[in-house]
Amino acid sequence: MSFKKVSVIGLGYIGLPTAAVLASRGLEVVGVDVNQQAVDTINEGRIHIVEPDLDIVVRGVVTTGNLRATTIPEPAEAFMIAVPTPFKEGHAPDLKYIEAAAKAIAPVLEKGNLVILESTSPVGATEKLSAWLKEARPDLTFPQDLGDSADIKIAHCPERVLPGYVLQELVSNDRVIGGMSKACSLRAVELYETFVRGECIITNARTAEMAKLTENSFRDVNIAFANELSVICDKLKINVWELIKLANRHPRVNILSPGPGVGGHCIAVDPWFIVDSCPEEANIIRQARLTNDAKPHYVIAQIEKAADEFKRPVIACLGLAFKADIDDLRESPALQIVEQLALKNIGQLIAVEPNVQYLPEKLINAGVEHATLEAALEKANIIVVLVDHKQFKAADKMQFATKVVIDTRGII
Ligand code: SAJ
């Protein structure tokens, strides 16, 4: 039986694009979020996040009536949970948003429903979700007890889209579908096949959870290798960018790029879920996190050293976002570096971030100026490249010739 009405819980960077794409396939989609402002914005056909082309798709599906947003869950045939899974103190995963989502949808669950957990989750989270649902609805049966014949079908289908390319990757990426039983997986595949052109590959819920964590840990370990190389090369007076380019000529070597640290809410978070589950075993994974988290401090020390050569230098920091060509400042090493520099009072700070209208309040209060690239280049003694935004890559590099440049992204 094909799906007619689907509910997406959590209308953020993953939930909203997923809801919009499902709605664009003609399904009735009800998006649920606790944030009234986000709900109102979406119902006006607008969006509260930045993602290329998402505004056009949302406007279209809200106009046709295929997508509407609400704060109160209502019955549907399938529920897709796309809420955040941050970590608590000590890097233990915090499942409170999944638990809240489970409690919110439990009253409207009906026999035959499919519940999908899309949020990146530690191994065992899907089983916990099912246990929370069972606790709230003892009148229904669940796959941990009755397997294929349970009333409710539950699966973990981790999102794997890259911010900035979400609309393409939602459709083109392969999906890992980890059902709590075979029937759960098959039902979830039916839902994903309404919009995914990639392959839907079936496994169990625990393997699907671990697959997502593994992908992001793999990338974190590889970036840590590049970041460690950059520090080694500084000491040995070797240009790390040239070195990596040369090493990558080897047919089986593919080193990623060093940077000012690893940001975002995925790669800097998910490896900790593995470390939390297996603290004795996950040594390389833990060390990669520590190496990447140490990089912003290394960059700050480099800037302090450069500033020492001036009386009170003007320091222009290019970029605040956690990576190129997005507006997302959450968990950004660039932002962390500028915030900490502001506390050190080693000069006048200018931040250039073309993707945001205003600087975060913390920076405004600390006296950091928000300027255009041109204005910053004119005034600055020291230029620190923190993000490889397209505007910075396109700048005339002669403008940097007379400045002290600390280029954490290798674009100059
Ligand atoms: N970074 C580097 N050097 C590199 C690549 C990245 O320093 O060579 C830094 C970036 O600047 C950024 C951080 O790493 O600060 C993370 O950026 P990213 O582009 O590697 O990844 P995210 O966080 O935007 O998205 C990742 C993706 N995962 C993988 O590529 C394995 C995406 O597919 C996931 O869906 C997403 O995490 C997620 O939601 O988990």
Short mmCIF file of N, CA and C and ligand atoms in Angstrom, two decimals, residues 14 120 159-164 169 173 212 214-220 222-223 226-227 255-268 270 292 321-324 326 331-333 386-388 408-409, ligand 1:
data_model
loop_
_atom_site.label_atom_id
_atom_site.label_comp_id
_atom_site.label_asym_id
_atom_site.label_seq_id
_atom_site.Cartn_x
_atom_site.Cartn_y
_atom_site.Cartn_z
N ILE A 14 17.49 18.92 8.24
CA ILE A 14 17.18 17.66 7.57
C ILE A 14 15.68 17.48 7.40
N THR A 120 20.87 11.13 13.58
CA THR A 120 22.09 10.35 13.82
C THR A 120 22.08 9.91 15.28
N GLU A 159 20.10 10.02 7.96
CA GLU A 159 20.29 10.99 6.88
C GLU A 159 21.79 11.08 6.61
N ARG A 160 22.17 11.33 5.37
CA ARG A 160 23.60 11.41 5.02
C ARG A 160 23.88 12.54 4.06
N VAL A 161 23.02 13.56 4.07
CA VAL A 161 23.16 14.64 3.08
C VAL A 161 24.17 15.69 3.52
N LEU A 162 24.80 16.30 2.54
CA LEU A 162 25.81 17.31 2.82
C LEU A 162 25.17 18.69 2.79
N PRO A 163 25.27 19.46 3.90
CA PRO A 163 24.71 20.81 3.89
C PRO A 163 25.22 21.58 2.68
N GLY A 164 24.32 22.28 2.03
CA GLY A 164 24.69 23.00 0.80
C GLY A 164 24.26 22.22 -0.45
N GLU A 169 21.31 15.63 -2.76
CA GLU A 169 21.76 14.39 -2.11
C GLU A 169 20.60 13.59 -1.50
N ASN A 173 21.51 10.17 -3.12
CA ASN A 173 22.31 9.28 -2.26
C ASN A 173 21.63 7.93 -2.07
N LYS A 212 26.17 5.04 9.99
CA LYS A 212 26.21 6.51 9.95
C LYS A 212 27.37 7.06 10.80
N THR A 214 30.05 5.54 11.57
CA THR A 214 31.31 5.13 10.93
C THR A 214 31.68 6.08 9.80
N GLU A 215 30.70 6.48 8.99
CA GLU A 215 30.99 7.38 7.87
C GLU A 215 31.59 8.70 8.39
N ASN A 216 30.96 9.26 9.42
CA ASN A 216 31.45 10.54 9.91
C ASN A 216 32.77 10.39 10.68
N SER A 217 32.96 9.25 11.34
CA SER A 217 34.23 9.04 12.04
C SER A 217 35.36 8.85 11.04
N PHE A 218 35.06 8.16 9.94
CA PHE A 218 36.06 7.96 8.88
C PHE A 218 36.56 9.32 8.40
N ARG A 219 35.61 10.24 8.17
CA ARG A 219 35.99 11.56 7.68
C ARG A 219 36.77 12.33 8.75
N ASP A 220 36.34 12.20 10.00
CA ASP A 220 37.01 12.91 11.09
C ASP A 220 38.46 12.43 11.23
N ASN A 222 40.32 11.11 8.94
CA ASN A 222 41.09 11.58 7.79
C ASN A 222 41.41 13.06 7.87
N ILE A 223 40.49 13.86 8.39
CA ILE A 223 40.78 15.30 8.54
C ILE A 223 41.82 15.48 9.66
N ALA A 226 45.15 15.07 8.23
CA ALA A 226 45.56 16.28 7.49
C ALA A 226 45.94 17.40 8.46
N ASN A 227 45.16 17.56 9.52
CA ASN A 227 45.47 18.62 10.49
C ASN A 227 46.80 18.35 11.20
N ILE A 255 44.47 12.23 0.73
CA ILE A 255 44.45 12.96 2.00
C ILE A 255 43.48 14.12 1.89
N LEU A 256 42.70 14.35 2.93
CA LEU A 256 41.76 15.49 2.93
C LEU A 256 42.52 16.78 3.25
N SER A 257 41.76 17.87 3.43
CA SER A 257 42.42 19.17 3.62
C SER A 257 42.49 19.57 5.08
N PRO A 258 43.63 20.12 5.50
CA PRO A 258 43.69 20.69 6.85
C PRO A 258 42.78 21.91 6.92
N GLY A 259 42.49 22.35 8.11
CA GLY A 259 41.66 23.54 8.29
C GLY A 259 41.88 24.08 9.68
N PRO A 260 41.00 24.99 10.13
CA PRO A 260 41.17 25.56 11.46
C PRO A 260 40.57 24.67 12.56
N GLY A 261 40.10 23.47 12.17
CA GLY A 261 39.42 22.58 13.12
C GLY A 261 38.21 22.02 12.42
N VAL A 262 37.52 21.12 13.07
CA VAL A 262 36.35 20.48 12.45
C VAL A 262 35.09 20.98 13.14
N GLY A 263 34.17 21.52 12.34
CA GLY A 263 32.94 22.04 12.92
C GLY A 263 31.71 21.31 12.44
N GLY A 264 30.56 21.92 12.70
CA GLY A 264 29.29 21.31 12.33
C GLY A 264 28.79 20.43 13.46
N HIS A 265 27.59 19.92 13.27
CA HIS A 265 26.98 19.17 14.38
C HIS A 265 27.01 17.69 14.09
N CYS A 266 27.83 17.28 13.10
CA CYS A 266 27.85 15.87 12.72
C CYS A 266 29.23 15.29 12.97
N ILE A 267 30.21 15.75 12.19
CA ILE A 267 31.53 15.12 12.24
C ILE A 267 32.21 15.39 13.58
N ALA A 268 31.93 16.54 14.19
CA ALA A 268 32.55 16.85 15.48
C ALA A 268 31.80 16.20 16.65
N ASP A 270 29.46 12.98 16.14
CA ASP A 270 29.12 11.55 16.01
C ASP A 270 30.22 10.59 16.47
N ASN A 292 41.56 17.15 16.19
CA ASN A 292 40.79 18.18 15.48
C ASN A 292 40.33 19.28 16.43
N ALA A 321 31.61 30.81 9.35
CA ALA A 321 30.78 29.60 9.22
C ALA A 321 31.63 28.35 9.44
N PHE A 322 30.98 27.21 9.64
CA PHE A 322 31.78 26.02 9.95
C PHE A 322 32.41 25.41 8.70
N LYS A 323 31.91 25.84 7.52
CA LYS A 323 32.61 25.46 6.30
C LYS A 323 32.19 26.39 5.17
N ALA A 324 32.72 26.14 3.97
CA ALA A 324 32.55 27.09 2.87
C ALA A 324 31.10 27.22 2.41
N ILE A 326 28.23 28.40 3.36
CA ILE A 326 26.99 28.22 4.12
C ILE A 326 26.94 29.33 5.17
N GLU A 331 28.74 25.35 16.11
CA GLU A 331 29.92 24.49 16.28
C GLU A 331 31.00 24.83 15.26
N SER A 332 31.23 26.13 15.03
CA SER A 332 32.20 26.50 14.02
C SER A 332 33.55 26.82 14.66
N PRO A 333 34.63 26.15 14.19
CA PRO A 333 35.95 26.48 14.74
C PRO A 333 36.35 27.91 14.42
N LEU A 386 39.88 31.77 7.57
CA LEU A 386 39.32 30.69 8.40
C LEU A 386 38.34 29.81 7.62
N VAL A 387 37.73 30.38 6.59
CA VAL A 387 36.78 29.61 5.78
C VAL A 387 37.06 29.89 4.31
N ASP A 388 36.97 28.86 3.48
CA ASP A 388 37.26 29.02 2.06
C ASP A 388 35.99 29.37 1.26
N THR A 408 44.52 29.22 6.94
CA THR A 408 44.26 27.87 7.47
C THR A 408 43.64 26.95 6.41
N ARG A 409 43.20 27.53 5.28
CA ARG A 409 42.51 26.72 4.27
C ARG A 409 43.30 26.56 2.97
N1 SAJ B 1 36.74 19.80 6.81
C1 SAJ B 1 38.10 19.98 6.78
N2 SAJ B 1 38.82 19.37 5.79
C2 SAJ B 1 38.23 18.61 4.82
C3 SAJ B 1 36.83 18.41 4.85
C4 SAJ B 1 36.11 19.03 5.86
O1 SAJ B 1 38.68 20.65 7.63
O2 SAJ B 1 38.96 18.11 3.95
C5 SAJ B 1 35.94 20.41 7.89
C6 SAJ B 1 34.91 21.42 7.37
O3 SAJ B 1 35.48 22.68 7.15
C7 SAJ B 1 33.90 21.42 8.49
C8 SAJ B 1 33.93 19.96 8.97
O4 SAJ B 1 35.15 19.42 8.49
O5 SAJ B 1 34.31 22.25 9.56
C9 SAJ B 1 32.78 19.13 8.49
O6 SAJ B 1 32.47 19.40 7.14
P1 SAJ B 1 32.11 18.29 6.07
O7 SAJ B 1 31.88 18.95 4.77
O8 SAJ B 1 33.15 17.22 6.09
O9 SAJ B 1 30.82 17.58 6.63
P2 SAJ B 1 29.38 18.09 7.17
O10 SAJ B 1 29.44 18.13 8.64
O11 SAJ B 1 28.89 19.27 6.46
O12 SAJ B 1 28.49 16.83 6.67
C10 SAJ B 1 28.86 15.52 7.06
C11 SAJ B 1 28.83 14.61 5.83
N3 SAJ B 1 29.43 13.34 6.15
C12 SAJ B 1 30.41 12.80 5.39
O13 SAJ B 1 30.86 13.36 4.42
C13 SAJ B 1 30.93 11.45 5.80
C14 SAJ B 1 27.39 14.42 5.37
O14 SAJ B 1 27.32 13.46 4.32
C15 SAJ B 1 26.52 13.95 6.54
O15 SAJ B 1 25.15 13.79 6.16
C16 SAJ B 1 26.58 15.01 7.61
O16 SAJ B 1 27.94 15.09 8.06
C17 SAJ B 1 25.67 14.60 8.76
O17 SAJ B 1 24.56 15.15 8.81
O18 SAJ B 1 26.03 13.71 9.52
#
